PDB file of C-alpha atoms in Angstrom:
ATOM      1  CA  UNK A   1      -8.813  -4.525 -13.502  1.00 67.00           C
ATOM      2  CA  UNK A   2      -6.346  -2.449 -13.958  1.00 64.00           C
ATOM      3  CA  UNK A   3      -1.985  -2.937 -13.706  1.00 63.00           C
ATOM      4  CA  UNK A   4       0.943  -1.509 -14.656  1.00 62.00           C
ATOM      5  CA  UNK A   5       3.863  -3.036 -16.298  1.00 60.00           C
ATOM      6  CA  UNK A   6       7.209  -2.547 -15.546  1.00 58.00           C
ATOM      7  CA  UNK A   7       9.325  -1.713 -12.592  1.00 58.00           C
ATOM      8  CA  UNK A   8       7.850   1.419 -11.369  1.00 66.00           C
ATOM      9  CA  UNK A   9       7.327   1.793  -7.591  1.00 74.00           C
ATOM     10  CA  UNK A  10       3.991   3.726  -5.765  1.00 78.00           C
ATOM     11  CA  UNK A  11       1.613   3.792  -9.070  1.00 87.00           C
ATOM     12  CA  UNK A  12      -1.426   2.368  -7.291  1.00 90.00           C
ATOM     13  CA  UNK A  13      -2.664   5.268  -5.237  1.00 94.00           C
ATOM     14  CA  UNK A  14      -2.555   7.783  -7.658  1.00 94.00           C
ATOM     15  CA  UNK A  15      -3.748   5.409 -10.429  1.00 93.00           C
ATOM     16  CA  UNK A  16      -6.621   5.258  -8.054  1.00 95.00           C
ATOM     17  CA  UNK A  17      -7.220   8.487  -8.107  1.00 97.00           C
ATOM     18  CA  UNK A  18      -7.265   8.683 -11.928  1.00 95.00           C
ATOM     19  CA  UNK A  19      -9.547   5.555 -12.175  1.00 95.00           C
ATOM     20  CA  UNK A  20     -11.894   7.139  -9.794  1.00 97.00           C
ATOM     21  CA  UNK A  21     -12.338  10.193 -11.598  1.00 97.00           C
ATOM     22  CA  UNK A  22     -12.478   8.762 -15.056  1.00 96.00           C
ATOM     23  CA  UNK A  23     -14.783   5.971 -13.119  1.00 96.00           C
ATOM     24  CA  UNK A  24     -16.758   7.898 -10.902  1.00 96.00           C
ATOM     25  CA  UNK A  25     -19.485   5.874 -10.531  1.00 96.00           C
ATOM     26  CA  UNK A  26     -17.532   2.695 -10.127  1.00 97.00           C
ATOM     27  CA  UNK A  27     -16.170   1.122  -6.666  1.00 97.00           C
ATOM     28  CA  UNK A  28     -11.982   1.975  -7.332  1.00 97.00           C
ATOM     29  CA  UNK A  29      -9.479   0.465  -4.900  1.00 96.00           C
ATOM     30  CA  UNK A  30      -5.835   1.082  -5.348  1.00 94.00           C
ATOM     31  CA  UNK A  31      -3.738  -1.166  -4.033  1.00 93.00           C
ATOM     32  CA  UNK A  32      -0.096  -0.701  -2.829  1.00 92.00           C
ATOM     33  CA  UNK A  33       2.777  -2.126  -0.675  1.00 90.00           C
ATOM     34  CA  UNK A  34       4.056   0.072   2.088  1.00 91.00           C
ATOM     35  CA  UNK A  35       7.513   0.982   0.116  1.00 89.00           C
ATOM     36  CA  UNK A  36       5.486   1.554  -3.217  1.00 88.00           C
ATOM     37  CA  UNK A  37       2.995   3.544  -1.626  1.00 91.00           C
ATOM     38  CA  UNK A  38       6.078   5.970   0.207  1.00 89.00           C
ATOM     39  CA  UNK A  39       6.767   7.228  -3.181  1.00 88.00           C
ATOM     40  CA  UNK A  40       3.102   8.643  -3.480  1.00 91.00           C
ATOM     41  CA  UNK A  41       1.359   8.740  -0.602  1.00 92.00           C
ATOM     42  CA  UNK A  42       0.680  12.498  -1.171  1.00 94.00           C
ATOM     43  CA  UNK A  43      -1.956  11.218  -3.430  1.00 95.00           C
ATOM     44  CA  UNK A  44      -4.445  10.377  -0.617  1.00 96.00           C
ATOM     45  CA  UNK A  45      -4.350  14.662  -0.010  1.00 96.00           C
ATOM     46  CA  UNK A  46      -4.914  15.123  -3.650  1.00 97.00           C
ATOM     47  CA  UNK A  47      -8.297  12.917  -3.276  1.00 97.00           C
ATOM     48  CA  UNK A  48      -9.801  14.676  -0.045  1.00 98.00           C
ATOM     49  CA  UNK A  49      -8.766  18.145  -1.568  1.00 97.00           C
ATOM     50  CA  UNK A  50     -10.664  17.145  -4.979  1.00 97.00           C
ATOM     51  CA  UNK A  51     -13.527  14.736  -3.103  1.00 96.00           C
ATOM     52  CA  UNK A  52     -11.952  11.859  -5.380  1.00 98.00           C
ATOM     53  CA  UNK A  53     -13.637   8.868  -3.067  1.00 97.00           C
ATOM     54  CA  UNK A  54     -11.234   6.719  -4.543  1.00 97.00           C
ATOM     55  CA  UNK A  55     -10.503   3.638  -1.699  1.00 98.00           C
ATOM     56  CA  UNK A  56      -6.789   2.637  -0.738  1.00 97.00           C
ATOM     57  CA  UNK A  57      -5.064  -0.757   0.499  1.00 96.00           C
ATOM     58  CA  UNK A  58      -1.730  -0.605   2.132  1.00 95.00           C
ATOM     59  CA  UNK A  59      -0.188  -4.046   1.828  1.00 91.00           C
ATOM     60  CA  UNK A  60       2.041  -3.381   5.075  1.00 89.00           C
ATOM     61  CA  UNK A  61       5.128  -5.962   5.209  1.00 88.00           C
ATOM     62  CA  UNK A  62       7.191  -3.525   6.596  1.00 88.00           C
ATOM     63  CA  UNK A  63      10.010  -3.689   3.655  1.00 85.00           C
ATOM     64  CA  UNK A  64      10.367  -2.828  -0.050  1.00 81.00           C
ATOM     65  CA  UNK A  65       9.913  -6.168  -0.835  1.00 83.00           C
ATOM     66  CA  UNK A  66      10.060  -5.846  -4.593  1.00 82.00           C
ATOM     67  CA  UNK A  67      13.463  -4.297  -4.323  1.00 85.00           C
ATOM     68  CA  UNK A  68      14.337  -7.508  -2.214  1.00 86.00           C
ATOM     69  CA  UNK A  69      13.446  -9.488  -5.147  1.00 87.00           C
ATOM     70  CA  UNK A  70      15.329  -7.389  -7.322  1.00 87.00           C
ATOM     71  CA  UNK A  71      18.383  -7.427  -5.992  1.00 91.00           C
ATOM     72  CA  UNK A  72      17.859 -11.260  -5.343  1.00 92.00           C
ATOM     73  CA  UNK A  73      17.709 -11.546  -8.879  1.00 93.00           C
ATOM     74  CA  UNK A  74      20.888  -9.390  -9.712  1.00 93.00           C
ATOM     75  CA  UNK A  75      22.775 -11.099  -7.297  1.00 94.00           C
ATOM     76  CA  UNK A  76      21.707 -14.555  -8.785  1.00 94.00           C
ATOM     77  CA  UNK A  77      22.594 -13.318 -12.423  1.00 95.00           C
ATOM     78  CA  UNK A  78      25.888 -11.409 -11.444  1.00 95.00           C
ATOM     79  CA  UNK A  79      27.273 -14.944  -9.559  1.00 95.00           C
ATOM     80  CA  UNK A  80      26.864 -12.897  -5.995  1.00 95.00           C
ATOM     81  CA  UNK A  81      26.078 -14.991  -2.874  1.00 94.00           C
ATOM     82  CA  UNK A  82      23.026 -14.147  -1.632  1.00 92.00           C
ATOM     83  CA  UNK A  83      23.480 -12.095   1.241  1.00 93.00           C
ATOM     84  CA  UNK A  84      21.491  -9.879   3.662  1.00 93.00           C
ATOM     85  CA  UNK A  85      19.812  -7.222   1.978  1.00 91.00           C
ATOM     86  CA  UNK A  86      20.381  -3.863   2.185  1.00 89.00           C
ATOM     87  CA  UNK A  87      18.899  -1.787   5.326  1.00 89.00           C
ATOM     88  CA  UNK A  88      17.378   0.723   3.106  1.00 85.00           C
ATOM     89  CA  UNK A  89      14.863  -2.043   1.719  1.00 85.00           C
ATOM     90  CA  UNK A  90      13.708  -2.241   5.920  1.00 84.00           C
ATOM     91  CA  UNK A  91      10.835  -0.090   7.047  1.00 84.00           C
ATOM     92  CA  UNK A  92       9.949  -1.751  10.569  1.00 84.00           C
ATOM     93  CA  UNK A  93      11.602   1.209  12.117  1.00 87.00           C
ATOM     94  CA  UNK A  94      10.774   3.668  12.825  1.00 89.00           C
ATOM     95  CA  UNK A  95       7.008   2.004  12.199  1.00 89.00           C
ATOM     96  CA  UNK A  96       4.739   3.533   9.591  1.00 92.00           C
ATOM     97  CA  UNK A  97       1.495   4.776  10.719  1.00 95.00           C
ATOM     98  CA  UNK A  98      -0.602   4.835   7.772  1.00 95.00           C
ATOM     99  CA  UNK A  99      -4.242   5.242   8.854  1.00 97.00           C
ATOM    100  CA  UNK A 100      -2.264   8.230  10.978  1.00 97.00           C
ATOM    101  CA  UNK A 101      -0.837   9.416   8.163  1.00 96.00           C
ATOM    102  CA  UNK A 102      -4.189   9.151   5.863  1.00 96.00           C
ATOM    103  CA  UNK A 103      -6.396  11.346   8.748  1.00 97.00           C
ATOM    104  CA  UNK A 104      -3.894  13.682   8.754  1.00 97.00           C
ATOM    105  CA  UNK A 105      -4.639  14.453   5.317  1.00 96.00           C
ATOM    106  CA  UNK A 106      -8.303  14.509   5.818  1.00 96.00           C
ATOM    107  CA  UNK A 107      -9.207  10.735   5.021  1.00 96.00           C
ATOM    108  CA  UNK A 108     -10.497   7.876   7.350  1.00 96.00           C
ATOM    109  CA  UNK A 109      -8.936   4.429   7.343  1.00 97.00           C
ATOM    110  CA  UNK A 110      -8.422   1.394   9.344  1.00 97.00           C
ATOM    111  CA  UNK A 111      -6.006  -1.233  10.366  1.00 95.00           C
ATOM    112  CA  UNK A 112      -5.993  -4.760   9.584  1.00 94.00           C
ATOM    113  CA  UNK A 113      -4.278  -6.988  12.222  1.00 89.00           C
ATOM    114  CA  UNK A 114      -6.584  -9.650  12.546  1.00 88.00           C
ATOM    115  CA  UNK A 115      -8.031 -11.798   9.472  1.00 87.00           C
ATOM    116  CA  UNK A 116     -11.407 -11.949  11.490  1.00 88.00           C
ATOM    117  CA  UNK A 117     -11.762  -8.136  11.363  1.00 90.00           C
ATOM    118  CA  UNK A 118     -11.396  -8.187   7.603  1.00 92.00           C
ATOM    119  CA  UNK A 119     -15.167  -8.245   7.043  1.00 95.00           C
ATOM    120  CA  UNK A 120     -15.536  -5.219   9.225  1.00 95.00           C
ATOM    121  CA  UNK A 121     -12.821  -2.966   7.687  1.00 96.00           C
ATOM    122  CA  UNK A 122     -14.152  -3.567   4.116  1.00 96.00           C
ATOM    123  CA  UNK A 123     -17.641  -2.640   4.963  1.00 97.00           C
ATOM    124  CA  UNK A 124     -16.174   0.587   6.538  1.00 97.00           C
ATOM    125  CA  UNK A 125     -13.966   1.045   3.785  1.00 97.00           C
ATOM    126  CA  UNK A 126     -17.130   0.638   1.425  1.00 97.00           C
ATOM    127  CA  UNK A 127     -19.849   2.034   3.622  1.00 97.00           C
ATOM    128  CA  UNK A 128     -17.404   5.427   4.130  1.00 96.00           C
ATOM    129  CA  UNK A 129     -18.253   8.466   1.484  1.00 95.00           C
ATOM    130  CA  UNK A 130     -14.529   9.659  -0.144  1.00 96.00           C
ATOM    131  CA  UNK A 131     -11.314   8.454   0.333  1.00 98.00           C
ATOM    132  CA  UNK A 132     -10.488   5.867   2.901  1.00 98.00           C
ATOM    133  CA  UNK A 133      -7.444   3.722   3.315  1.00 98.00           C
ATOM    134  CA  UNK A 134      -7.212   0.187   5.120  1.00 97.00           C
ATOM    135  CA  UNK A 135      -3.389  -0.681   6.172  1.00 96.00           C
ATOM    136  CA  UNK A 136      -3.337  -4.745   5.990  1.00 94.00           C
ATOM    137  CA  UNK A 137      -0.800  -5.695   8.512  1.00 89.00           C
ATOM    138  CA  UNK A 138       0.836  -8.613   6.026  1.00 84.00           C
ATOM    139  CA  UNK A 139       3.692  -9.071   8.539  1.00 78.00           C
ATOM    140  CA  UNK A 140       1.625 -10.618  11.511  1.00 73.00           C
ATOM    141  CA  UNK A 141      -2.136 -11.527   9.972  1.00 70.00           C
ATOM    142  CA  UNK A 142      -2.648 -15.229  10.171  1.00 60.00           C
ATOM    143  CA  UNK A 143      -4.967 -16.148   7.354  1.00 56.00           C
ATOM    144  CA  UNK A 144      -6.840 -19.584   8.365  1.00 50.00           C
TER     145      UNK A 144
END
C-alpha cells in the first residue's frame, strides 16, 4: 500500500502510473475522489500513450469533499459559525462524466451505481489489458 501525506489534492492517478511502471508486474489501482482526481486527470492519457495498464477508481461524491473538511476545520479554529460551504467545493453541475472522459483518452472504464454491479465492474476492471477506470457513484450507491 501506498499513501501520501499531507494536503496535496489529485496524487493518486499519477502515483498510479508511477507504481505501475516501477511495479509492472503487480495489480496497481489508484484511487481518487472526483475533485482530487480534476487536478490530474491528464494522467489517464499519459498511461494509454505509454501502455502503463495502471487501473483507476473515481470515488465520485460530486464535491471536493476534503476542502469541505478543511474549511470546517478553519472555521471551527478561527471561532466562525459553520456555514454553507463555498460553491466552488460543488461539482454536481455541470455532472462529470468520467468513464466519458477516460475513452476519450483511449482507456475503457465503467460506472458504479449499483453495489450489486460491483463484482462485475472489478472483474472488467481486472480482466481489461491497460488502463481502465471505474467511477464509483458514492453519492447514490446503497451499500447493504
Amino acid at each position: 500500500n501506498f499513501i501520501t501525506r499531507g494536503g496535496s489534492l489529485g496524487v493518486g492517478f499519477p502515483g498510479a502510473v508511477g507504481l505501475k511502471i516501477a511495479n509492472p508486474d503487480k495489480t496497481v489501482i489508484g484511487f481518487s475522489g472526483d475533485g482530487g482526481s480534476m487536478y490530474t486527470f491528464q494522467a489517464l492519457w499519459t498511461a494509454v500513450r505509454y501502455d502503463v495498464g495502471a487501473k483507476f477508481v473515481v470515488c465520485h461524491n460530486k464535491k471536493y469533499e476534503l476542502l469541505n473538511v478543511n474549511i470546517d476545520q478553519y472555521w471551527k479554529d478561527a471561532g466562525i459559525p459553520a456555514h454553507q460551504h463555498p460553491t466552488a467545493f460543488d461539482l454536481a453541475a455541470p455532472g462529470i462524466d468520467f468513464v466519458g472522459l477516460a475513452k476519450a483518452f483511449g482507456a475503457n472504464g465503467c460506472r458504479l451505481e449499483k453495489v450489486e454491479d460491483a463484482a462485475e465492474c472489478a472483474e472488467a476492471m481486472l480482466s481489461t489489458p491497460g488502463p481502465f477506470l471505474v467511477d464509483v457513484n458514492t453519492t447514490d450507491l446503497i451499500w447493504r
